[in-house]
Short mmCIF file of C-alpha atoms in Angstrom, two decimals:
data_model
loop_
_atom_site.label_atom_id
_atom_site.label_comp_id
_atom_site.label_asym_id
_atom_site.label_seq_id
_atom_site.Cartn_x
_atom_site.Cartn_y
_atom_site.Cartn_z
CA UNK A 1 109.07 -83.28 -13.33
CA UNK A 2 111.61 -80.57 -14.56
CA UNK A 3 113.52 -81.15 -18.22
CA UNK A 4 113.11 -80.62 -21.35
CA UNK A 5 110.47 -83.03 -22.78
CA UNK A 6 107.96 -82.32 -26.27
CA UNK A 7 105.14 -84.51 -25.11
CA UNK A 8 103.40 -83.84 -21.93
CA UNK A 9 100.82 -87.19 -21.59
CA UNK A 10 97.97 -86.48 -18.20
CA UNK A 11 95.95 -89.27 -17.50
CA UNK A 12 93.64 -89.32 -14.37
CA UNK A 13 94.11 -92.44 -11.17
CA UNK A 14 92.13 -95.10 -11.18
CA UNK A 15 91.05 -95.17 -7.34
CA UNK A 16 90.18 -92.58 -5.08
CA UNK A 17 93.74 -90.79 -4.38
CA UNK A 18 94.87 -86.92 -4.32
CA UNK A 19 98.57 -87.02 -5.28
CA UNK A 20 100.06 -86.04 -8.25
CA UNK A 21 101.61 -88.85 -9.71
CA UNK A 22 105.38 -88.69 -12.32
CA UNK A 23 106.06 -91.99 -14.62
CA UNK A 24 109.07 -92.33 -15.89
CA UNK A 25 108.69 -94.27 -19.12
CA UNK A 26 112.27 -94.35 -19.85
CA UNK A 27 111.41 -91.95 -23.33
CA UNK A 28 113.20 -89.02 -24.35
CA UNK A 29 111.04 -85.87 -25.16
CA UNK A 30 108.03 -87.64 -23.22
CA UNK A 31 106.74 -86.92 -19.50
CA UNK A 32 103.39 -88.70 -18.64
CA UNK A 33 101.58 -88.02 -14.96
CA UNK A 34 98.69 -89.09 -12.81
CA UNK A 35 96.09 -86.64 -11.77
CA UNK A 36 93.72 -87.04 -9.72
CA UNK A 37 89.22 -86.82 -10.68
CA UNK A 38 88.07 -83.57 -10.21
CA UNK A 39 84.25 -82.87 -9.15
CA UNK A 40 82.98 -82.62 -12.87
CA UNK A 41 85.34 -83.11 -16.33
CA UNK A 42 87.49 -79.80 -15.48
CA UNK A 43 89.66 -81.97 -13.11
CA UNK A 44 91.01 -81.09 -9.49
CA UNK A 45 92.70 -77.77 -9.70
CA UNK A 46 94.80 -77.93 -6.97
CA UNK A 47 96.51 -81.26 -9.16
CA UNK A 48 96.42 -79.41 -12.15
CA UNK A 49 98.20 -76.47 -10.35
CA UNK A 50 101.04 -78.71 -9.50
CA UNK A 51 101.20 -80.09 -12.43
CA UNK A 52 101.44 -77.01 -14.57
CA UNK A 53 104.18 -75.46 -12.12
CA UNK A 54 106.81 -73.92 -13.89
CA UNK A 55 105.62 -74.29 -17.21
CA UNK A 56 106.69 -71.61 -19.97
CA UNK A 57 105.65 -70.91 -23.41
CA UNK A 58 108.29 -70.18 -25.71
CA UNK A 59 107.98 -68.82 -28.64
CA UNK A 60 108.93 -69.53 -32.42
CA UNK A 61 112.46 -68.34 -33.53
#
């Protein structure tokens, strides 16, 4: 999910699935998304990796 949003919420599915997931919870400033279980409590990279896409760090003015 491109935009501009403050509050990046990752929560993990509930079944067995391999898709990255996008809600839309109607807030501004807020994205929330579904990842899927990893193997151990690191997650499942390749998720993680999609997730993360794009991402930049700015830096205080």
């Amino acid at each position: 999910m491109r935009g501009k949003f403050q509050l990046l919420i990752v929560n993990n599915h509930q079944e067995d699935r391999t898709d990255v997931i996008y809600e839309d919870w109607g807030l501004d400033g807020i994205c929330s998304v579904l990842l899927p279980k990893g193997e151990d409590w690191r997650g499942f990279n390749h998720a993680w990796d999609a997730c993360m896409n794009g991402f930049k760090l700015k830096t205080p003015k």
